[in-house]
Amino acid sequence: MSFKDLKISKPILRAVAEAGYDNPTLVQEKTIPLILNKKDVIVSAQTGTGKTAAFALPILQSLLDQQDAPKKGKTIKALIVSPTRELAIQIEDNFKTYNTYTNLRSTVVYGGTSIEPQKDVLKKGVDILIATPGRLLDLHKQDIINLDYVETLVLDEADLMLDMGFIDDVRKIERLCTREKQILLFSATIPHKVEQLGNSILKTPERVEVAQNSSTSKNVAQLLYYVPKRNKIELCLHLLRNTIKGNIIIFRRTKFGVDKLEKTLLKNGYKVDSIHGDKSQTARQDALKKFKKGDVNILIATDVAARGIDITDLDAVINFDLPNVPETYVHRIGRTARAGSKGMAYSFCSADEKNYIKTIQQLIQLQLDIIEDHPYPLDPKAKPIVHKSNKTGSKHRKGRKSQASKKKKKRWY
Ligand code: AMP
């Protein structure tokens, strides 16, 4: 199938060809006709499948089709809501690429940066708005945004949106748009709460599912190192010195962990940068740029900060901390071995993480390859250290929380 068969017209076809896309991906083949037919859809697809173009192209096409309508000045006709700033920026980049030869206008708004320049662009009028929930509602409250003309609402990475606690905002945004709009819900996984949201706001949605969410690519070698928690940094340095080369993402569960590892790797002369929720937007964008350009070859990230970010050509993923949600493991290692190339996934498991390995292996229906030949083996009988719980919480927790974080109740990702 070609993009032409999907009824995409010339100005968009030209931009798509210049972007180097020869043919539509599977999710595009399945989703584009449904969107052009004005159906509501629930699409289960991960980053890397071409899911952004799967909604961006038909949205642009529908807007082009209506361009003969009297021009009253531009109104927002398509609204894309994204949970993270990076993802919002990436979606906007996609729209800009496909938009090159049309006169449709798009822009992106997100928190963490000055609101004034965003207001200026919005006042001039746009057809397509990409936004994170908080800033969108803020601008709406200030009467800068009018959602009365939204024909298509896209909720991207819906599972992450709900994980990040945006459910009330999403519902509010949905109510602020017209009733007749088309809703497109994209999510890497469809857990119960996403299903519930879909059922409550979409009208008889069509479903598209690409790639089993629980499957991991056969092209990724998945290696497991049992290691005491205190030796994980040494093991990481040992592997970086001797085994792991190329472009690497290291995942940690907390911002604190990311910062600590970054300092150690920098001290050891590695070219490293990091992304997590406490870094300024500019710092996060800079880190991504440097990694994509090859100025640094190691990126350390929390899951939430890295989710949905299109980083290709990864040689290895290191699960420095194992995720407590098994699907997250699949997301993480899905970033390597893209487009048929070989990739490596290294997982470090300490005594207290053994249960995570069990649930991951159940989900992916595969046993990871245990590597025993390394300098920091874990005593197989080692049991997790159990902190006795009492009403005031464990000592461990008390020690790690700073006064500032207690006060602000900040996000951990
Ligand atoms: P996404 O899943 O939207 O994050 O897209 C992943 C990557 O695939 C992006 O770099 C897109 O530019 C690229 N892409 C999207 N559609 C196609 C296509 N039909 N052919 C080749 N690459 C594509």
Short mmCIF file of C-alpha atoms and ligand atoms in Angstrom, two decimals:
data_model
loop_
_atom_site.label_atom_id
_atom_site.label_comp_id
_atom_site.label_asym_id
_atom_site.label_seq_id
_atom_site.Cartn_x
_atom_site.Cartn_y
_atom_site.Cartn_z
CA MET A 1 0.00 0.00 0.00
CA SER A 2 1.17 3.55 -0.71
CA PHE A 3 0.29 6.88 0.89
CA LYS A 4 -1.54 7.74 -2.33
CA ASP A 5 -3.80 4.71 -1.83
CA LEU A 6 -4.62 6.14 1.58
CA LYS A 7 -6.04 9.24 -0.14
CA ILE A 8 -3.32 11.57 1.01
CA SER A 9 -3.00 14.48 -1.38
CA LYS A 10 -0.05 16.00 -3.17
CA PRO A 11 1.27 18.70 -0.83
CA ILE A 12 1.39 16.21 2.03
CA LEU A 13 2.72 13.40 -0.19
CA ARG A 14 5.60 15.62 -1.22
CA ALA A 15 6.55 16.39 2.39
CA VAL A 16 6.24 12.74 3.37
CA ALA A 17 8.49 11.71 0.48
CA GLU A 18 11.06 14.31 1.49
CA ALA A 19 10.96 12.93 5.03
CA GLY A 20 12.12 9.68 3.45
CA TYR A 21 8.98 7.60 4.03
CA ASP A 22 8.46 5.18 1.14
CA ASN A 23 5.35 3.43 2.38
CA PRO A 24 2.95 3.70 5.28
CA THR A 25 3.70 1.67 8.39
CA LEU A 26 1.17 -0.88 9.65
CA VAL A 27 -0.44 1.45 12.17
CA GLN A 28 -0.75 4.12 9.46
CA GLU A 29 -2.36 1.68 7.00
CA LYS A 30 -4.91 0.61 9.57
CA THR A 31 -5.63 3.96 11.21
CA ILE A 32 -5.56 6.60 8.47
CA PRO A 33 -8.71 5.38 6.62
CA LEU A 34 -10.66 5.24 9.89
CA ILE A 35 -9.67 8.77 10.84
CA LEU A 36 -10.50 10.09 7.37
CA ASN A 37 -13.92 8.42 7.79
CA LYS A 38 -14.41 10.48 10.96
CA LYS A 39 -14.48 7.45 13.27
CA ASP A 40 -13.41 7.59 16.89
CA VAL A 41 -10.49 5.22 17.37
CA ILE A 42 -8.52 3.60 20.16
CA VAL A 43 -5.08 2.75 18.88
CA SER A 44 -2.68 0.62 20.81
CA ALA A 45 0.76 1.35 19.40
CA GLN A 46 4.12 2.22 20.82
CA THR A 47 6.55 4.94 19.86
CA GLY A 48 8.57 3.83 16.87
CA THR A 49 5.61 2.39 14.99
CA GLY A 50 4.94 5.64 13.15
CA LYS A 51 1.91 6.42 15.28
CA THR A 52 2.35 10.20 15.20
CA ALA A 53 2.01 10.32 11.42
CA ALA A 54 -0.93 7.91 11.77
CA PHE A 55 -2.95 10.76 13.28
CA ALA A 56 -1.07 13.78 11.91
CA LEU A 57 -1.47 12.91 8.22
CA PRO A 58 -5.26 12.32 8.21
CA ILE A 59 -5.77 15.40 10.40
CA LEU A 60 -3.87 17.53 7.88
CA GLN A 61 -5.69 15.85 5.02
CA SER A 62 -9.12 16.58 6.55
CA LEU A 63 -8.15 20.20 7.12
CA LEU A 64 -6.89 20.53 3.54
CA ASP A 65 -10.15 19.04 2.26
CA GLN A 66 -12.09 21.82 4.01
CA GLN A 67 -9.93 24.68 2.91
CA ASP A 68 -12.45 25.95 0.41
CA ALA A 69 -14.72 26.81 3.29
CA PRO A 70 -14.92 30.56 3.90
CA LYS A 71 -11.83 31.78 5.69
CA LYS A 72 -12.91 33.40 8.92
CA GLY A 73 -9.49 33.58 10.40
CA LYS A 74 -7.86 30.56 11.86
CA THR A 75 -9.52 28.58 14.65
CA ILE A 76 -8.17 25.54 16.44
CA LYS A 77 -9.67 22.57 14.59
CA ALA A 78 -7.37 19.85 15.83
CA LEU A 79 -6.13 19.59 19.40
CA ILE A 80 -3.46 17.09 20.40
CA VAL A 81 -2.94 16.58 24.12
CA SER A 82 0.35 15.08 25.20
CA PRO A 83 1.50 14.17 28.71
CA THR A 84 5.09 15.39 28.45
CA ARG A 85 6.71 18.48 27.04
CA GLU A 86 9.28 16.56 25.02
CA LEU A 87 6.60 14.51 23.39
CA ALA A 88 4.54 17.61 22.62
CA ILE A 89 7.54 19.24 20.96
CA GLN A 90 8.22 16.07 18.99
CA ILE A 91 4.62 15.92 17.75
CA GLU A 92 4.84 19.56 16.69
CA ASP A 93 8.07 18.79 14.78
CA ASN A 94 6.20 16.04 12.94
CA PHE A 95 3.33 18.37 12.03
CA LYS A 96 5.79 21.02 10.84
CA THR A 97 7.46 18.46 8.58
CA TYR A 98 4.23 17.22 6.99
CA ASN A 99 2.89 20.78 6.81
CA THR A 100 5.72 22.18 4.71
CA TYR A 101 3.65 22.56 1.52
CA THR A 102 0.31 23.57 3.01
CA ASN A 103 -0.72 26.84 4.58
CA LEU A 104 -2.04 25.12 7.68
CA ARG A 105 -0.55 26.44 10.86
CA SER A 106 0.34 24.51 13.99
CA THR A 107 1.92 25.39 17.31
CA VAL A 108 2.83 23.80 20.61
CA VAL A 109 2.25 25.04 24.16
CA TYR A 110 3.64 23.50 27.34
CA GLY A 111 4.50 24.48 30.87
CA GLY A 112 7.87 25.24 32.35
CA THR A 113 8.57 28.09 29.94
CA SER A 114 7.32 31.64 29.54
CA ILE A 115 3.65 31.84 28.58
CA GLU A 116 3.82 35.20 26.76
CA PRO A 117 5.43 34.07 23.47
CA GLN A 118 2.92 31.20 23.35
CA LYS A 119 0.07 33.69 23.72
CA ASP A 120 1.44 35.79 20.86
CA VAL A 121 1.48 32.84 18.46
CA LEU A 122 -2.00 31.74 19.52
CA LYS A 123 -3.44 35.20 19.03
CA LYS A 124 -2.37 35.12 15.38
CA GLY A 125 -4.46 31.97 14.96
CA VAL A 126 -3.56 28.33 14.40
CA ASP A 127 -5.36 25.34 12.90
CA ILE A 128 -3.62 22.71 14.99
CA LEU A 129 -2.63 22.99 18.63
CA ILE A 130 -0.40 20.53 20.46
CA ALA A 131 -0.43 21.00 24.22
CA THR A 132 0.34 19.56 27.62
CA PRO A 133 -2.75 19.55 29.86
CA GLY A 134 -1.76 22.10 32.52
CA ARG A 135 -0.66 24.87 30.17
CA LEU A 136 -3.63 24.25 27.90
CA LEU A 137 -6.09 24.76 30.75
CA ASP A 138 -4.17 27.76 31.96
CA LEU A 139 -4.35 29.44 28.54
CA HIS A 140 -8.02 28.54 28.25
CA LYS A 141 -8.75 30.11 31.60
CA GLN A 142 -7.05 33.28 30.42
CA ASP A 143 -9.31 33.26 27.35
CA ILE A 144 -6.43 32.90 24.94
CA ILE A 145 -7.65 29.58 23.63
CA ASN A 146 -11.05 28.85 22.17
CA LEU A 147 -11.90 25.17 21.86
CA ASP A 148 -15.36 25.68 20.35
CA TYR A 149 -14.20 24.73 16.86
CA VAL A 150 -12.20 21.59 17.68
CA GLU A 151 -13.20 18.84 15.28
CA THR A 152 -10.57 16.29 16.25
CA LEU A 153 -9.18 15.71 19.72
CA VAL A 154 -6.15 13.42 20.05
CA LEU A 155 -5.13 11.99 23.40
CA ASP A 156 -1.61 10.73 22.87
CA GLU A 157 0.13 8.30 25.22
CA ALA A 158 -3.11 8.04 27.19
CA ASP A 159 -1.73 5.44 29.60
CA LEU A 160 1.12 7.73 30.59
CA MET A 161 -1.29 10.65 30.83
CA LEU A 162 -3.33 8.75 33.41
CA ASP A 163 -0.21 7.47 35.22
CA MET A 164 0.88 11.07 35.61
CA GLY A 165 -2.42 11.98 37.22
CA PHE A 166 -3.92 13.98 34.36
CA ILE A 167 -7.29 12.21 34.31
CA ASP A 168 -9.31 15.15 35.64
CA ASP A 169 -7.55 17.56 33.29
CA VAL A 170 -8.18 15.28 30.32
CA ARG A 171 -11.87 15.02 31.15
CA LYS A 172 -12.10 18.76 31.58
CA ILE A 173 -10.39 19.39 28.22
CA GLU A 174 -12.74 16.94 26.54
CA ARG A 175 -15.75 18.80 27.94
CA LEU A 176 -14.37 22.14 26.80
CA CYS A 177 -14.43 20.99 23.16
CA THR A 178 -17.59 20.64 21.10
CA ARG A 179 -19.71 17.53 21.61
CA GLU A 180 -19.56 16.47 17.96
CA LYS A 181 -15.80 16.16 17.78
CA GLN A 182 -13.93 13.04 16.74
CA ILE A 183 -11.68 11.58 19.47
CA LEU A 184 -8.53 9.60 18.76
CA LEU A 185 -7.00 7.83 21.72
CA PHE A 186 -3.45 6.56 21.32
CA SER A 187 -1.82 4.50 24.02
CA ALA A 188 1.16 2.17 24.21
CA THR A 189 -0.82 -0.18 26.42
CA ILE A 190 -4.54 -0.31 27.17
CA PRO A 191 -4.86 -0.95 30.91
CA HIS A 192 -8.28 -0.95 32.55
CA LYS A 193 -8.29 2.77 33.35
CA VAL A 194 -7.54 3.71 29.72
CA GLU A 195 -10.33 1.38 28.61
CA GLN A 196 -12.66 3.09 31.08
CA LEU A 197 -11.72 6.54 29.82
CA GLY A 198 -12.19 5.40 26.22
CA ASN A 199 -15.60 3.93 26.96
CA SER A 200 -16.77 7.04 28.71
CA ILE A 201 -15.79 9.68 26.16
CA LEU A 202 -15.46 7.97 22.76
CA LYS A 203 -18.42 7.15 20.53
CA THR A 204 -18.45 3.50 19.34
CA PRO A 205 -14.72 3.53 18.76
CA GLU A 206 -12.93 1.37 16.23
CA ARG A 207 -9.89 -0.39 17.59
CA VAL A 208 -6.48 -0.76 16.07
CA GLU A 209 -3.78 -2.81 17.65
CA VAL A 210 -0.26 -3.09 16.32
CA ALA A 211 2.53 -5.15 17.82
CA GLN A 212 1.83 -7.15 20.90
CA ASN A 213 2.63 -4.96 23.82
CA SER A 214 3.98 -7.85 25.77
CA SER A 215 6.38 -8.97 23.10
CA THR A 216 9.99 -7.94 22.90
CA SER A 217 11.98 -7.96 19.71
CA LYS A 218 13.83 -11.13 18.85
CA ASN A 219 16.68 -8.93 17.74
CA VAL A 220 17.41 -7.80 21.29
CA ALA A 221 19.76 -9.91 23.38
CA GLN A 222 18.34 -9.65 26.89
CA LEU A 223 20.97 -10.20 29.55
CA LEU A 224 20.38 -10.39 33.28
CA TYR A 225 22.99 -9.65 35.95
CA TYR A 226 22.21 -10.50 39.56
CA VAL A 227 24.18 -7.96 41.56
CA PRO A 228 24.07 -6.50 45.08
CA LYS A 229 22.48 -3.05 45.06
CA ARG A 230 25.66 -1.43 46.41
CA ASN A 231 27.71 -2.83 43.48
CA LYS A 232 25.46 -1.71 40.63
CA ILE A 233 27.57 1.36 39.87
CA GLU A 234 30.76 -0.74 39.74
CA LEU A 235 29.08 -3.26 37.48
CA CYS A 236 27.88 -0.47 35.22
CA LEU A 237 31.40 1.00 34.98
CA HIS A 238 32.85 -2.46 34.38
CA LEU A 239 30.47 -3.13 31.50
CA LEU A 240 30.96 0.33 29.97
CA ARG A 241 34.73 -0.19 30.09
CA ASN A 242 34.73 -3.68 28.65
CA THR A 243 31.53 -4.61 26.92
CA ILE A 244 28.93 -1.98 26.13
CA LYS A 245 29.74 0.43 23.34
CA GLY A 246 27.83 2.91 21.21
CA ASN A 247 24.68 4.86 21.99
CA ILE A 248 23.28 3.85 25.34
CA ILE A 249 20.28 4.77 27.47
CA ILE A 250 20.47 3.94 31.15
CA PHE A 251 17.16 3.83 32.98
CA ARG A 252 16.81 4.60 36.66
CA ARG A 253 13.62 4.78 38.67
CA THR A 254 14.19 8.08 40.46
CA LYS A 255 15.58 11.52 39.72
CA PHE A 256 17.92 11.10 42.68
CA GLY A 257 19.30 7.91 41.13
CA VAL A 258 19.73 9.58 37.73
CA ASP A 259 21.72 12.49 39.19
CA LYS A 260 23.93 10.22 41.28
CA LEU A 261 24.84 7.97 38.38
CA GLU A 262 25.42 10.92 36.07
CA LYS A 263 27.94 12.41 38.50
CA THR A 264 29.81 9.12 38.77
CA LEU A 265 29.96 8.56 35.02
CA LEU A 266 31.10 12.14 34.40
CA LYS A 267 33.86 11.70 36.99
CA ASN A 268 34.95 8.60 35.12
CA GLY A 269 35.27 10.51 31.87
CA TYR A 270 32.14 9.36 30.06
CA LYS A 271 30.15 11.65 27.80
CA VAL A 272 26.84 11.69 29.59
CA ASP A 273 23.70 13.74 29.92
CA SER A 274 20.40 13.09 31.63
CA ILE A 275 16.70 13.84 31.60
CA HIS A 276 14.22 13.80 34.47
CA GLY A 277 11.28 15.79 35.77
CA ASP A 278 13.30 18.17 37.95
CA LYS A 279 15.40 19.52 35.11
CA SER A 280 14.36 22.69 33.34
CA GLN A 281 12.74 22.30 29.97
CA THR A 282 15.76 23.82 28.24
CA ALA A 283 18.14 21.44 30.01
CA ARG A 284 16.01 18.46 28.97
CA GLN A 285 15.85 19.61 25.36
CA ASP A 286 19.59 20.27 25.33
CA ALA A 287 20.32 16.80 26.67
CA LEU A 288 18.18 15.18 23.98
CA LYS A 289 19.76 17.28 21.26
CA LYS A 290 23.27 16.41 22.40
CA PHE A 291 22.40 12.73 22.50
CA LYS A 292 20.76 12.76 19.08
CA LYS A 293 23.70 14.69 17.58
CA GLY A 294 26.23 12.32 19.14
CA ASP A 295 27.88 14.92 21.41
CA VAL A 296 27.20 12.51 24.25
CA ASN A 297 26.66 8.78 23.82
CA ILE A 298 25.10 7.98 27.18
CA LEU A 299 21.73 9.30 28.29
CA ILE A 300 20.45 8.55 31.78
CA ALA A 301 16.70 8.88 32.20
CA THR A 302 13.69 8.18 34.32
CA ASP A 303 10.93 6.30 32.52
CA VAL A 304 8.47 9.14 32.52
CA ALA A 305 10.93 11.68 31.13
CA ALA A 306 11.97 9.31 28.34
CA ARG A 307 8.56 7.94 27.41
CA GLY A 308 7.46 8.52 23.86
CA ILE A 309 10.70 10.22 22.89
CA ASP A 310 11.80 9.13 19.45
CA ILE A 311 15.39 8.11 19.95
CA THR A 312 16.53 5.67 17.35
CA ASP A 313 19.83 3.95 16.62
CA LEU A 314 20.34 2.77 20.15
CA ASP A 315 22.95 0.09 20.63
CA ALA A 316 22.08 -0.75 24.19
CA VAL A 317 19.63 -0.16 26.99
CA ILE A 318 20.75 -0.63 30.58
CA ASN A 319 18.06 -1.28 33.16
CA PHE A 320 20.11 -0.04 36.08
CA ASP A 321 17.02 -0.30 38.26
CA LEU A 322 14.35 -2.74 37.23
CA PRO A 323 10.93 -1.26 36.61
CA ASN A 324 8.18 -2.31 39.02
CA VAL A 325 5.67 -2.31 36.17
CA PRO A 326 6.58 -5.10 33.73
CA GLU A 327 5.22 -3.26 30.66
CA THR A 328 7.80 -0.56 31.32
CA TYR A 329 10.52 -3.12 30.65
CA VAL A 330 9.02 -3.71 27.21
CA HIS A 331 8.88 0.04 26.51
CA ARG A 332 12.48 0.47 27.59
CA ILE A 333 14.04 -2.27 25.56
CA GLY A 334 11.83 -1.49 22.57
CA ARG A 335 14.16 1.43 22.01
CA THR A 336 16.97 -0.75 20.82
CA ALA A 337 17.11 -3.04 17.79
CA ARG A 338 14.74 -0.91 15.79
CA ALA A 339 14.29 -1.45 12.09
CA GLY A 340 15.83 -4.89 12.06
CA SER A 341 19.16 -3.97 13.64
CA LYS A 342 20.61 -5.91 16.58
CA GLY A 343 20.38 -4.50 20.06
CA MET A 344 21.36 -5.30 23.61
CA ALA A 345 19.44 -4.97 26.86
CA TYR A 346 21.30 -5.31 30.16
CA SER A 347 19.25 -5.66 33.34
CA PHE A 348 20.72 -5.33 36.83
CA CYS A 349 18.75 -7.17 39.48
CA SER A 350 19.45 -6.79 43.21
CA ALA A 351 17.96 -9.03 45.89
CA ASP A 352 14.97 -6.77 46.44
CA GLU A 353 14.12 -6.72 42.73
CA LYS A 354 13.87 -10.47 42.15
CA ASN A 355 10.09 -10.34 42.07
CA TYR A 356 10.18 -7.80 39.26
CA ILE A 357 12.15 -10.25 37.13
CA LYS A 358 9.47 -12.86 37.68
CA THR A 359 6.66 -10.62 36.48
CA ILE A 360 8.70 -9.33 33.53
CA GLN A 361 9.48 -12.86 32.38
CA GLN A 362 5.83 -13.85 32.73
CA LEU A 363 4.79 -10.90 30.59
CA ILE A 364 7.30 -11.41 27.81
CA GLN A 365 7.08 -15.20 27.97
CA LEU A 366 10.82 -15.45 27.86
CA GLN A 367 13.64 -16.18 30.28
CA LEU A 368 16.37 -13.53 30.29
CA ASP A 369 19.92 -14.86 29.81
CA ILE A 370 21.57 -14.88 33.21
CA ILE A 371 25.21 -13.76 33.07
CA GLU A 372 27.07 -15.23 36.00
CA ASP A 373 30.55 -14.44 34.87
CA HIS A 374 31.02 -10.92 36.24
CA PRO A 375 32.96 -9.42 39.17
CA TYR A 376 30.02 -8.58 41.46
CA PRO A 377 27.81 -11.66 41.73
CA LEU A 378 24.90 -11.67 44.13
CA ASP A 379 24.83 -14.43 46.68
CA PRO A 380 21.98 -16.57 45.30
CA LYS A 381 20.60 -16.92 48.82
CA ALA A 382 20.61 -13.17 49.40
CA LYS A 383 17.28 -12.01 50.65
CA PRO A 384 15.96 -8.51 50.23
CA ILE A 385 16.56 -6.27 53.22
CA VAL A 386 13.16 -5.84 54.78
CA HIS A 387 12.62 -2.61 56.64
CA LYS A 388 10.20 -3.06 59.47
CA SER A 389 7.29 -0.83 58.83
CA ASN A 390 5.86 1.30 61.58
CA LYS A 391 3.51 4.21 61.62
CA THR A 392 6.18 6.80 60.97
CA GLY A 393 7.50 4.93 57.94
CA SER A 394 10.82 3.18 57.44
CA LYS A 395 14.17 4.71 58.31
CA HIS A 396 15.25 4.25 54.74
CA ARG A 397 12.50 6.48 53.43
CA LYS A 398 12.99 9.09 56.07
CA GLY A 399 16.66 9.40 55.24
CA ARG A 400 16.14 9.88 51.52
CA LYS A 401 13.52 12.59 51.56
CA SER A 402 14.84 16.10 51.78
CA GLN A 403 12.97 18.82 53.63
CA ALA A 404 12.39 20.59 50.32
CA SER A 405 10.81 17.56 48.72
CA LYS A 406 8.61 16.97 51.76
CA LYS A 407 7.40 20.53 51.60
CA LYS A 408 6.71 20.64 47.92
CA LYS A 409 5.50 17.05 47.53
CA LYS A 410 7.29 17.05 44.24
CA ARG A 411 6.96 14.49 41.52
CA TRP A 412 9.45 11.66 41.74
CA TYR A 413 10.03 11.23 38.00
P1 AMP B 1 6.57 7.56 16.05
O1 AMP B 1 6.13 6.16 16.34
O2 AMP B 1 5.48 8.45 15.60
O3 AMP B 1 7.36 8.14 17.21
O4 AMP B 1 7.58 7.50 14.80
C1 AMP B 1 8.82 6.87 14.87
C2 AMP B 1 9.72 7.27 13.71
O5 AMP B 1 9.25 6.70 12.49
C3 AMP B 1 9.81 8.77 13.47
O6 AMP B 1 11.16 9.11 13.35
C4 AMP B 1 9.09 9.00 12.15
O7 AMP B 1 9.67 10.05 11.44
C5 AMP B 1 9.29 7.67 11.44
N1 AMP B 1 8.20 7.31 10.49
C6 AMP B 1 6.89 7.53 10.62
N2 AMP B 1 6.21 7.04 9.58
C7 AMP B 1 7.11 6.48 8.75
C8 AMP B 1 7.02 5.79 7.48
N3 AMP B 1 5.86 5.59 6.88
N4 AMP B 1 8.17 5.35 6.94
C9 AMP B 1 9.35 5.55 7.55
N5 AMP B 1 9.51 6.18 8.73
C10 AMP B 1 8.40 6.64 9.33
#
